[in-house]
PDB file of C-alpha atoms in Angstrom:
ATOM      1  CA  UNK Z   1      84.290  55.727 117.911  1.00 56.00           C
ATOM      2  CA  UNK Z   2      81.089  53.359 119.417  1.00 65.00           C
ATOM      3  CA  UNK Z   3      81.024  49.691 117.661  1.00 70.00           C
ATOM      4  CA  UNK Z   4      78.117  48.062 117.535  1.00 76.00           C
ATOM      5  CA  UNK Z   5      78.357  44.828 119.278  1.00 80.00           C
ATOM      6  CA  UNK Z   6      74.825  43.950 119.179  1.00 82.00           C
ATOM      7  CA  UNK Z   7      75.284  41.018 116.947  1.00 82.00           C
ATOM      8  CA  UNK Z   8      77.823  39.299 119.739  1.00 81.00           C
ATOM      9  CA  UNK Z   9      75.919  40.015 122.436  1.00 83.00           C
ATOM     10  CA  UNK Z  10      72.852  38.462 121.127  1.00 82.00           C
ATOM     11  CA  UNK Z  11      74.763  35.360 120.057  1.00 82.00           C
ATOM     12  CA  UNK Z  12      75.908  35.506 123.836  1.00 82.00           C
ATOM     13  CA  UNK Z  13      72.559  35.261 125.210  1.00 84.00           C
ATOM     14  CA  UNK Z  14      71.430  32.776 122.446  1.00 83.00           C
ATOM     15  CA  UNK Z  15      74.681  30.604 124.014  1.00 83.00           C
ATOM     16  CA  UNK Z  16      73.358  31.290 127.629  1.00 81.00           C
ATOM     17  CA  UNK Z  17      70.152  30.189 126.581  1.00 84.00           C
ATOM     18  CA  UNK Z  18      71.351  26.723 125.033  1.00 82.00           C
ATOM     19  CA  UNK Z  19      73.967  26.126 127.536  1.00 78.00           C
ATOM     20  CA  UNK Z  20      70.639  26.347 130.222  1.00 80.00           C
ATOM     21  CA  UNK Z  21      68.805  24.022 128.295  1.00 78.00           C
ATOM     22  CA  UNK Z  22      71.408  21.355 128.115  1.00 74.00           C
ATOM     23  CA  UNK Z  23      71.536  21.070 132.052  1.00 74.00           C
ATOM     24  CA  UNK Z  24      67.658  21.388 132.425  1.00 67.00           C
ATOM     25  CA  UNK Z  25      67.391  25.032 132.879  1.00 64.00           C
ATOM     26  CA  UNK Z  26      64.651  26.553 130.666  1.00 53.00           C
ATOM     27  CA  UNK Z  27      61.747  28.317 129.914  1.00 50.00           C
ATOM     28  CA  UNK Z  28      58.609  27.793 128.223  1.00 52.00           C
ATOM     29  CA  UNK Z  29      59.249  29.864 124.720  1.00 52.00           C
ATOM     30  CA  UNK Z  30      55.944  28.235 123.182  1.00 52.00           C
ATOM     31  CA  UNK Z  31      53.727  30.856 125.063  1.00 50.00           C
ATOM     32  CA  UNK Z  32      55.011  33.645 122.773  1.00 47.00           C
ATOM     33  CA  UNK Z  33      54.541  31.552 119.575  1.00 50.00           C
ATOM     34  CA  UNK Z  34      51.076  32.266 117.693  1.00 48.00           C
ATOM     35  CA  UNK Z  35      51.221  29.291 115.791  1.00 50.00           C
ATOM     36  CA  UNK Z  36      52.411  26.023 118.291  1.00 51.00           C
ATOM     37  CA  UNK Z  37      55.027  23.758 116.688  1.00 54.00           C
ATOM     38  CA  UNK Z  38      55.259  20.069 117.554  1.00 53.00           C
ATOM     39  CA  UNK Z  39      57.651  19.243 120.025  1.00 49.00           C
ATOM     40  CA  UNK Z  40      60.670  17.290 118.373  1.00 50.00           C
ATOM     41  CA  UNK Z  41      61.472  13.752 119.271  1.00 53.00           C
ATOM     42  CA  UNK Z  42      65.047  14.786 120.516  1.00 62.00           C
ATOM     43  CA  UNK Z  43      66.472  18.305 121.774  1.00 76.00           C
ATOM     44  CA  UNK Z  44      69.727  17.323 120.278  1.00 81.00           C
ATOM     45  CA  UNK Z  45      69.523  18.840 116.817  1.00 85.00           C
ATOM     46  CA  UNK Z  46      68.166  22.377 117.439  1.00 87.00           C
ATOM     47  CA  UNK Z  47      71.110  22.608 119.950  1.00 86.00           C
ATOM     48  CA  UNK Z  48      73.807  22.031 118.191  1.00 87.00           C
ATOM     49  CA  UNK Z  49      72.172  24.160 115.111  1.00 89.00           C
ATOM     50  CA  UNK Z  50      71.752  26.631 117.641  1.00 88.00           C
ATOM     51  CA  UNK Z  51      75.730  26.583 118.778  1.00 88.00           C
ATOM     52  CA  UNK Z  52      76.736  26.666 114.868  1.00 90.00           C
ATOM     53  CA  UNK Z  53      74.438  29.889 114.562  1.00 89.00           C
ATOM     54  CA  UNK Z  54      76.078  31.072 117.444  1.00 88.00           C
ATOM     55  CA  UNK Z  55      79.492  30.515 116.603  1.00 89.00           C
ATOM     56  CA  UNK Z  56      78.809  31.766 112.631  1.00 90.00           C
ATOM     57  CA  UNK Z  57      77.506  34.554 114.307  1.00 88.00           C
ATOM     58  CA  UNK Z  58      80.752  35.236 116.087  1.00 87.00           C
ATOM     59  CA  UNK Z  59      82.857  34.578 113.082  1.00 88.00           C
ATOM     60  CA  UNK Z  60      80.707  37.071 111.236  1.00 89.00           C
ATOM     61  CA  UNK Z  61      81.091  40.153 113.772  1.00 88.00           C
ATOM     62  CA  UNK Z  62      84.753  39.256 113.802  1.00 86.00           C
ATOM     63  CA  UNK Z  63      85.456  39.669 110.240  1.00 88.00           C
ATOM     64  CA  UNK Z  64      82.740  42.695 109.832  1.00 87.00           C
ATOM     65  CA  UNK Z  65      84.866  44.418 112.399  1.00 84.00           C
ATOM     66  CA  UNK Z  66      88.491  42.932 111.115  1.00 84.00           C
ATOM     67  CA  UNK Z  67      89.499  46.202 109.490  1.00 85.00           C
ATOM     68  CA  UNK Z  68      89.118  48.290 112.276  1.00 84.00           C
ATOM     69  CA  UNK Z  69      90.439  45.490 114.906  1.00 82.00           C
ATOM     70  CA  UNK Z  70      93.557  45.147 113.431  1.00 80.00           C
ATOM     71  CA  UNK Z  71      94.133  48.820 112.211  1.00 77.00           C
ATOM     72  CA  UNK Z  72      95.831  49.783 115.883  1.00 62.00           C
ATOM     73  CA  UNK Z  73      98.772  51.903 115.411  1.00 56.00           C
ATOM     74  CA  UNK Z  74      98.082  52.444 111.434  1.00 53.00           C
ATOM     75  CA  UNK Z  75      98.649  56.196 110.377  1.00 49.00           C
ATOM     76  CA  UNK Z  76      96.664  55.949 107.077  1.00 48.00           C
ATOM     77  CA  UNK Z  77      93.238  54.747 109.143  1.00 48.00           C
ATOM     78  CA  UNK Z  78      91.313  58.337 109.710  1.00 47.00           C
ATOM     79  CA  UNK Z  79      90.076  59.252 112.865  1.00 48.00           C
ATOM     80  CA  UNK Z  80      86.384  58.804 112.226  1.00 48.00           C
ATOM     81  CA  UNK Z  81      86.695  55.191 111.032  1.00 52.00           C
ATOM     82  CA  UNK Z  82      89.466  54.312 113.871  1.00 68.00           C
ATOM     83  CA  UNK Z  83      88.590  51.835 116.995  1.00 76.00           C
ATOM     84  CA  UNK Z  84      89.764  52.753 120.380  1.00 83.00           C
ATOM     85  CA  UNK Z  85      91.990  50.122 122.329  1.00 81.00           C
ATOM     86  CA  UNK Z  86      89.444  50.037 125.197  1.00 84.00           C
ATOM     87  CA  UNK Z  87      86.929  49.065 122.489  1.00 86.00           C
ATOM     88  CA  UNK Z  88      89.430  46.363 121.232  1.00 84.00           C
ATOM     89  CA  UNK Z  89      90.309  45.177 124.444  1.00 83.00           C
ATOM     90  CA  UNK Z  90      86.410  44.909 124.925  1.00 85.00           C
ATOM     91  CA  UNK Z  91      86.226  42.700 122.167  1.00 86.00           C
ATOM     92  CA  UNK Z  92      88.627  40.601 122.937  1.00 84.00           C
ATOM     93  CA  UNK Z  93      87.218  39.999 126.530  1.00 85.00           C
ATOM     94  CA  UNK Z  94      84.108  39.482 125.014  1.00 86.00           C
ATOM     95  CA  UNK Z  95      85.430  36.777 122.207  1.00 85.00           C
ATOM     96  CA  UNK Z  96      86.760  35.007 124.913  1.00 84.00           C
ATOM     97  CA  UNK Z  97      84.171  34.295 126.857  1.00 86.00           C
ATOM     98  CA  UNK Z  98      82.018  33.562 124.289  1.00 85.00           C
ATOM     99  CA  UNK Z  99      84.479  31.056 123.006  1.00 85.00           C
ATOM    100  CA  UNK Z 100      84.435  29.555 126.508  1.00 86.00           C
ATOM    101  CA  UNK Z 101      81.130  29.376 126.785  1.00 87.00           C
ATOM    102  CA  UNK Z 102      80.413  27.424 123.184  1.00 86.00           C
ATOM    103  CA  UNK Z 103      83.010  25.061 124.429  1.00 86.00           C
ATOM    104  CA  UNK Z 104      81.352  24.623 127.360  1.00 88.00           C
ATOM    105  CA  UNK Z 105      77.638  23.886 125.442  1.00 87.00           C
ATOM    106  CA  UNK Z 106      79.402  21.460 123.173  1.00 87.00           C
ATOM    107  CA  UNK Z 107      80.885  20.005 126.478  1.00 87.00           C
ATOM    108  CA  UNK Z 108      77.416  19.516 127.865  1.00 87.00           C
ATOM    109  CA  UNK Z 109      75.515  18.286 124.798  1.00 86.00           C
ATOM    110  CA  UNK Z 110      78.258  15.760 124.572  1.00 85.00           C
ATOM    111  CA  UNK Z 111      77.652  14.734 128.458  1.00 86.00           C
ATOM    112  CA  UNK Z 112      73.653  14.450 127.456  1.00 84.00           C
ATOM    113  CA  UNK Z 113      74.642  12.398 124.018  1.00 80.00           C
ATOM    114  CA  UNK Z 114      76.849  10.015 126.254  1.00 82.00           C
ATOM    115  CA  UNK Z 115      73.931   9.401 129.085  1.00 80.00           C
ATOM    116  CA  UNK Z 116      70.786   9.651 127.810  1.00 76.00           C
ATOM    117  CA  UNK Z 117      71.356   7.797 124.117  1.00 69.00           C
ATOM    118  CA  UNK Z 118      71.216   4.169 124.217  1.00 70.00           C
ATOM    119  CA  UNK Z 119      71.841   3.585 120.715  1.00 78.00           C
ATOM    120  CA  UNK Z 120      75.081   3.237 119.510  1.00 82.00           C
ATOM    121  CA  UNK Z 121      74.716   3.912 116.216  1.00 85.00           C
ATOM    122  CA  UNK Z 122      73.142   7.284 117.299  1.00 84.00           C
ATOM    123  CA  UNK Z 123      75.727   8.326 119.966  1.00 83.00           C
ATOM    124  CA  UNK Z 124      78.281   7.652 116.999  1.00 85.00           C
ATOM    125  CA  UNK Z 125      76.423  10.317 114.676  1.00 86.00           C
ATOM    126  CA  UNK Z 126      75.812  12.822 117.462  1.00 84.00           C
ATOM    127  CA  UNK Z 127      79.824  12.363 118.418  1.00 85.00           C
ATOM    128  CA  UNK Z 128      80.904  12.769 114.772  1.00 88.00           C
ATOM    129  CA  UNK Z 129      78.209  15.886 114.698  1.00 89.00           C
ATOM    130  CA  UNK Z 130      79.893  17.500 117.918  1.00 87.00           C
ATOM    131  CA  UNK Z 131      83.564  17.094 116.737  1.00 89.00           C
ATOM    132  CA  UNK Z 132      82.799  18.401 113.379  1.00 91.00           C
ATOM    133  CA  UNK Z 133      81.673  21.632 115.414  1.00 88.00           C
ATOM    134  CA  UNK Z 134      84.436  21.581 117.598  1.00 87.00           C
ATOM    135  CA  UNK Z 135      86.717  21.546 114.292  1.00 89.00           C
ATOM    136  CA  UNK Z 136      84.537  25.114 113.528  1.00 89.00           C
ATOM    137  CA  UNK Z 137      84.798  26.380 116.820  1.00 88.00           C
ATOM    138  CA  UNK Z 138      88.446  25.775 116.804  1.00 87.00           C
ATOM    139  CA  UNK Z 139      88.484  27.570 112.762  1.00 88.00           C
ATOM    140  CA  UNK Z 140      86.821  30.647 114.481  1.00 87.00           C
ATOM    141  CA  UNK Z 141      89.374  30.548 117.400  1.00 86.00           C
ATOM    142  CA  UNK Z 142      92.720  30.244 114.878  1.00 85.00           C
ATOM    143  CA  UNK Z 143      90.904  33.251 113.063  1.00 86.00           C
ATOM    144  CA  UNK Z 144      90.639  35.158 115.940  1.00 85.00           C
ATOM    145  CA  UNK Z 145      94.256  34.796 117.097  1.00 84.00           C
ATOM    146  CA  UNK Z 146      95.391  35.522 113.751  1.00 84.00           C
ATOM    147  CA  UNK Z 147      93.558  39.072 114.267  1.00 84.00           C
ATOM    148  CA  UNK Z 148      94.974  39.935 117.893  1.00 82.00           C
ATOM    149  CA  UNK Z 149      98.354  38.322 116.317  1.00 82.00           C
ATOM    150  CA  UNK Z 150      98.222  41.219 113.380  1.00 82.00           C
ATOM    151  CA  UNK Z 151      96.989  44.022 116.337  1.00 80.00           C
ATOM    152  CA  UNK Z 152      99.699  43.346 118.194  1.00 79.00           C
ATOM    153  CA  UNK Z 153     102.086  43.216 115.322  1.00 79.00           C
ATOM    154  CA  UNK Z 154     101.169  46.469 114.342  1.00 79.00           C
ATOM    155  CA  UNK Z 155     101.175  48.615 117.426  1.00 78.00           C
ATOM    156  CA  UNK Z 156     104.628  47.041 117.652  1.00 76.00           C
ATOM    157  CA  UNK Z 157     105.548  48.423 114.218  1.00 74.00           C
ATOM    158  CA  UNK Z 158     104.101  51.808 115.440  1.00 76.00           C
ATOM    159  CA  UNK Z 159     106.276  51.636 118.499  1.00 72.00           C
ATOM    160  CA  UNK Z 160     109.785  51.058 116.025  1.00 70.00           C
ATOM    161  CA  UNK Z 161     108.117  54.210 113.780  1.00 74.00           C
ATOM    162  CA  UNK Z 162     107.653  56.602 116.948  1.00 66.00           C
ATOM    163  CA  UNK Z 163     111.319  55.353 117.851  1.00 65.00           C
ATOM    164  CA  UNK Z 164     112.653  55.882 114.909  1.00 63.00           C
ATOM    165  CA  UNK Z 165     111.029  59.475 114.826  1.00 58.00           C
ATOM    166  CA  UNK Z 166     112.723  60.451 118.266  1.00 53.00           C
ATOM    167  CA  UNK Z 167     115.959  59.567 116.841  1.00 51.00           C
ATOM    168  CA  UNK Z 168     115.666  61.690 113.889  1.00 49.00           C
ATOM    169  CA  UNK Z 169     113.666  64.456 115.108  1.00 45.00           C
ATOM    170  CA  UNK Z 170     116.294  67.228 114.626  1.00 42.00           C
ATOM    171  CA  UNK Z 171     115.724  66.538 110.935  1.00 43.00           C
ATOM    172  CA  UNK Z 172     113.304  68.702 108.677  1.00 45.00           C
ATOM    173  CA  UNK Z 173     110.494  66.620 107.382  1.00 41.00           C
ATOM    174  CA  UNK Z 174     110.452  67.593 103.903  1.00 41.00           C
ATOM    175  CA  UNK Z 175     114.234  65.980 103.625  1.00 44.00           C
ATOM    176  CA  UNK Z 176     115.819  62.639 104.400  1.00 48.00           C
ATOM    177  CA  UNK Z 177     118.812  62.487 106.279  1.00 45.00           C
ATOM    178  CA  UNK Z 178     120.730  61.475 102.893  1.00 50.00           C
ATOM    179  CA  UNK Z 179     119.778  64.610 101.455  1.00 54.00           C
ATOM    180  CA  UNK Z 180     120.909  66.938 104.661  1.00 46.00           C
ATOM    181  CA  UNK Z 181     124.013  65.174 104.643  1.00 46.00           C
ATOM    182  CA  UNK Z 182     125.195  65.321 101.045  1.00 54.00           C
ATOM    183  CA  UNK Z 183     123.734  69.200 101.115  1.00 54.00           C
ATOM    184  CA  UNK Z 184     126.095  70.035 103.974  1.00 48.00           C
ATOM    185  CA  UNK Z 185     129.183  68.495 102.920  1.00 47.00           C
ATOM    186  CA  UNK Z 186     129.005  69.807  99.268  1.00 54.00           C
ATOM    187  CA  UNK Z 187     128.235  73.675 100.865  1.00 49.00           C
ATOM    188  CA  UNK Z 188     131.233  73.067 102.930  1.00 44.00           C
ATOM    189  CA  UNK Z 189     133.072  71.975  99.802  1.00 45.00           C
ATOM    190  CA  UNK Z 190     131.679  74.692  98.014  1.00 51.00           C
ATOM    191  CA  UNK Z 191     133.074  77.395 100.416  1.00 47.00           C
ATOM    192  CA  UNK Z 192     136.137  75.671 101.188  1.00 48.00           C
ATOM    193  CA  UNK Z 193     135.867  76.020 104.407  1.00 45.00           C
ATOM    194  CA  UNK Z 194     135.834  72.611 105.735  1.00 44.00           C
ATOM    195  CA  UNK Z 195     139.919  73.054 106.755  1.00 44.00           C
ATOM    196  CA  UNK Z 196     139.245  76.374 108.673  1.00 48.00           C
ATOM    197  CA  UNK Z 197     135.950  75.764 110.624  1.00 53.00           C
ATOM    198  CA  UNK Z 198     136.730  71.842 111.484  1.00 56.00           C
ATOM    199  CA  UNK Z 199     139.446  71.130 113.694  1.00 66.00           C
ATOM    200  CA  UNK Z 200     140.511  67.275 114.024  1.00 74.00           C
ATOM    201  CA  UNK Z 201     139.615  67.051 117.258  1.00 71.00           C
ATOM    202  CA  UNK Z 202     135.509  68.176 115.695  1.00 66.00           C
ATOM    203  CA  UNK Z 203     135.957  65.866 112.888  1.00 72.00           C
ATOM    204  CA  UNK Z 204     136.962  62.948 114.980  1.00 74.00           C
ATOM    205  CA  UNK Z 205     134.103  63.802 117.640  1.00 74.00           C
ATOM    206  CA  UNK Z 206     131.578  63.701 114.925  1.00 70.00           C
ATOM    207  CA  UNK Z 207     133.107  60.630 113.394  1.00 76.00           C
ATOM    208  CA  UNK Z 208     132.689  59.007 116.563  1.00 77.00           C
ATOM    209  CA  UNK Z 209     128.766  60.428 116.747  1.00 74.00           C
ATOM    210  CA  UNK Z 210     127.976  58.898 113.617  1.00 75.00           C
ATOM    211  CA  UNK Z 211     129.131  55.418 114.776  1.00 78.00           C
ATOM    212  CA  UNK Z 212     127.280  56.315 117.814  1.00 77.00           C
ATOM    213  CA  UNK Z 213     124.212  56.917 115.826  1.00 77.00           C
ATOM    214  CA  UNK Z 214     124.648  53.995 113.439  1.00 77.00           C
ATOM    215  CA  UNK Z 215     125.127  51.297 115.892  1.00 79.00           C
ATOM    216  CA  UNK Z 216     122.346  52.318 117.581  1.00 78.00           C
ATOM    217  CA  UNK Z 217     120.056  52.323 114.642  1.00 78.00           C
ATOM    218  CA  UNK Z 218     121.370  48.931 114.136  1.00 77.00           C
ATOM    219  CA  UNK Z 219     120.746  47.843 117.647  1.00 80.00           C
ATOM    220  CA  UNK Z 220     117.057  48.978 117.102  1.00 78.00           C
ATOM    221  CA  UNK Z 221     116.570  47.330 113.943  1.00 76.00           C
ATOM    222  CA  UNK Z 222     118.217  44.294 115.635  1.00 79.00           C
ATOM    223  CA  UNK Z 223     115.306  44.683 118.455  1.00 80.00           C
ATOM    224  CA  UNK Z 224     112.660  45.155 115.996  1.00 78.00           C
ATOM    225  CA  UNK Z 225     113.477  42.300 114.121  1.00 78.00           C
ATOM    226  CA  UNK Z 226     112.980  39.670 117.792  1.00 82.00           C
ATOM    227  CA  UNK Z 227     110.352  41.352 118.487  1.00 82.00           C
ATOM    228  CA  UNK Z 228     108.823  40.486 115.442  1.00 78.00           C
ATOM    229  CA  UNK Z 229     109.740  37.294 115.637  1.00 79.00           C
ATOM    230  CA  UNK Z 230     108.462  37.053 119.118  1.00 81.00           C
ATOM    231  CA  UNK Z 231     104.826  38.134 117.919  1.00 81.00           C
ATOM    232  CA  UNK Z 232     104.614  35.128 115.533  1.00 80.00           C
ATOM    233  CA  UNK Z 233     106.247  33.253 117.894  1.00 82.00           C
ATOM    234  CA  UNK Z 234     103.401  34.461 120.434  1.00 84.00           C
ATOM    235  CA  UNK Z 235     100.332  34.092 117.739  1.00 78.00           C
ATOM    236  CA  UNK Z 236     101.740  30.292 117.040  1.00 80.00           C
ATOM    237  CA  UNK Z 237     101.824  29.744 120.734  1.00 83.00           C
ATOM    238  CA  UNK Z 238      98.295  31.296 121.441  1.00 80.00           C
ATOM    239  CA  UNK Z 239      96.551  29.184 118.755  1.00 80.00           C
ATOM    240  CA  UNK Z 240      97.989  25.846 120.106  1.00 84.00           C
ATOM    241  CA  UNK Z 241      96.918  27.063 123.514  1.00 82.00           C
ATOM    242  CA  UNK Z 242      93.210  27.398 122.339  1.00 80.00           C
ATOM    243  CA  UNK Z 243      93.691  24.220 121.195  1.00 82.00           C
ATOM    244  CA  UNK Z 244      95.167  22.551 124.615  1.00 82.00           C
ATOM    245  CA  UNK Z 245      92.525  24.247 126.607  1.00 81.00           C
ATOM    246  CA  UNK Z 246      90.127  23.180 123.971  1.00 82.00           C
ATOM    247  CA  UNK Z 247      91.385  19.306 124.682  1.00 83.00           C
ATOM    248  CA  UNK Z 248      92.319  20.051 128.522  1.00 83.00           C
ATOM    249  CA  UNK Z 249      87.958  20.363 129.058  1.00 80.00           C
ATOM    250  CA  UNK Z 250      87.229  17.325 127.046  1.00 81.00           C
ATOM    251  CA  UNK Z 251      90.302  15.259 129.328  1.00 85.00           C
ATOM    252  CA  UNK Z 252      88.692  16.772 132.245  1.00 85.00           C
ATOM    253  CA  UNK Z 253      84.979  16.018 131.231  1.00 81.00           C
ATOM    254  CA  UNK Z 254      85.925  11.991 130.830  1.00 83.00           C
ATOM    255  CA  UNK Z 255      87.996  12.644 134.362  1.00 87.00           C
ATOM    256  CA  UNK Z 256      85.277  13.758 136.121  1.00 82.00           C
ATOM    257  CA  UNK Z 257      82.650  10.976 134.755  1.00 84.00           C
ATOM    258  CA  UNK Z 258      85.865   8.263 135.856  1.00 86.00           C
ATOM    259  CA  UNK Z 259      85.793  10.102 139.114  1.00 86.00           C
ATOM    260  CA  UNK Z 260      82.292   9.946 139.465  1.00 85.00           C
ATOM    261  CA  UNK Z 261      81.789   6.494 138.516  1.00 84.00           C
ATOM    262  CA  UNK Z 262      84.891   5.639 140.900  1.00 85.00           C
ATOM    263  CA  UNK Z 263      82.601   7.283 143.444  1.00 86.00           C
ATOM    264  CA  UNK Z 264      79.781   5.330 143.047  1.00 86.00           C
ATOM    265  CA  UNK Z 265      82.105   2.059 143.483  1.00 87.00           C
ATOM    266  CA  UNK Z 266      83.305   2.920 146.558  1.00 87.00           C
ATOM    267  CA  UNK Z 267      79.869   3.574 147.596  1.00 87.00           C
ATOM    268  CA  UNK Z 268      78.230   0.064 146.636  1.00 87.00           C
ATOM    269  CA  UNK Z 269      82.111  -1.428 147.966  1.00 86.00           C
ATOM    270  CA  UNK Z 270      81.100   0.339 151.640  1.00 86.00           C
ATOM    271  CA  UNK Z 271      77.406  -0.831 151.426  1.00 87.00           C
ATOM    272  CA  UNK Z 272      78.567  -4.444 150.418  1.00 85.00           C
ATOM    273  CA  UNK Z 273      80.952  -4.422 153.398  1.00 86.00           C
ATOM    274  CA  UNK Z 274      78.124  -3.365 156.026  1.00 84.00           C
ATOM    275  CA  UNK Z 275      76.317  -5.899 154.486  1.00 83.00           C
ATOM    276  CA  UNK Z 276      79.020  -8.659 154.977  1.00 81.00           C
ATOM    277  CA  UNK Z 277      79.517  -6.826 158.584  1.00 81.00           C
ATOM    278  CA  UNK Z 278      75.602  -7.727 159.176  1.00 78.00           C
ATOM    279  CA  UNK Z 279      75.993 -10.880 158.151  1.00 76.00           C
ATOM    280  CA  UNK Z 280      79.073 -12.047 160.120  1.00 76.00           C
ATOM    281  CA  UNK Z 281      77.000 -10.824 163.074  1.00 75.00           C
ATOM    282  CA  UNK Z 282      73.967 -12.661 162.540  1.00 76.00           C
ATOM    283  CA  UNK Z 283      76.389 -15.659 162.134  1.00 77.00           C
ATOM    284  CA  UNK Z 284      77.953 -15.052 165.593  1.00 80.00           C
ATOM    285  CA  UNK Z 285      74.574 -14.504 167.234  1.00 81.00           C
ATOM    286  CA  UNK Z 286      73.397 -17.957 165.726  1.00 83.00           C
ATOM    287  CA  UNK Z 287      76.832 -19.455 166.976  1.00 85.00           C
ATOM    288  CA  UNK Z 288      75.931 -18.208 170.248  1.00 85.00           C
ATOM    289  CA  UNK Z 289      72.407 -18.876 170.628  1.00 85.00           C
ATOM    290  CA  UNK Z 290      73.638 -22.788 169.684  1.00 87.00           C
ATOM    291  CA  UNK Z 291      76.358 -22.954 171.958  1.00 88.00           C
ATOM    292  CA  UNK Z 292      73.805 -21.727 174.843  1.00 87.00           C
ATOM    293  CA  UNK Z 293      71.472 -24.123 174.134  1.00 88.00           C
ATOM    294  CA  UNK Z 294      74.173 -27.022 173.809  1.00 88.00           C
ATOM    295  CA  UNK Z 295      75.046 -25.999 177.436  1.00 87.00           C
ATOM    296  CA  UNK Z 296      71.273 -25.820 178.514  1.00 86.00           C
ATOM    297  CA  UNK Z 297      70.469 -29.229 177.273  1.00 86.00           C
ATOM    298  CA  UNK Z 298      73.835 -30.961 178.767  1.00 86.00           C
ATOM    299  CA  UNK Z 299      73.061 -29.556 181.870  1.00 86.00           C
ATOM    300  CA  UNK Z 300      68.899 -30.555 181.976  1.00 84.00           C
ATOM    301  CA  UNK Z 301      70.233 -33.963 180.908  1.00 85.00           C
ATOM    302  CA  UNK Z 302      72.847 -34.222 183.876  1.00 81.00           C
ATOM    303  CA  UNK Z 303      70.044 -32.974 186.108  1.00 84.00           C
ATOM    304  CA  UNK Z 304      67.785 -35.577 184.931  1.00 83.00           C
ATOM    305  CA  UNK Z 305      69.958 -38.556 185.049  1.00 80.00           C
ATOM    306  CA  UNK Z 306      70.596 -37.545 188.725  1.00 72.00           C
TER     307      UNK Z 306
END
């Protein structure tokens, strides 16, 4: 079934526009407007609102398709409303790209606020606004991580059910294992042929086979429990990873600013060293000129006295 991802596409386009505006690459959108609006004094508020709107659209998109997305491996969902695995993978890819784009837009707005704003109060206000937007984005990332964890868990449950069916494929669908065994035992006792048809070796062989099946089922249950625990752990680690990625982007940005400042300081230091070298060279020239003039003066006086 094809999924309508128009909202996600529009949100991605708007996020790219916001990022281009933040770095100074924009276009004149007022040409298509009938009534010209007055230019705002600062472009921070419209850009921040646009980022919030895009994050909200991503959240609405995830909630809208949550039922179809997390129904991976479900046995009761109809085939008409079921989403294919390729469509789920495409949603994962688009959502991750969209979240990274929003994070980059927030980072660019933060850089712009740090560089272009001179008032400490305005800078603090914009920093608080960006912190709230970043918290909002983290919440949406957490929502996406939970949905993905549910999808993975249901896929694991489906594989577990398939494995169970594979082990009990010889049983009829309308009867359980216990019913079949009870009916078989009762039938054999009623006929009085248990002693006649089954030898002790066969009984021992069947007991060993039953023990083997029980041990296999116990090991299968243990494996399923381990997989469920790993799925929960993966969900928790993915949430921590999303938070750490956002923190690392902020730290990388601050390190980049420090590196730029250090580079500028090194350039200024090199210029000062060049100036000092030039000044020392000029000073040496003046000393040499003074010594030469003194030598000529002494020679002139010696010649004049003689």
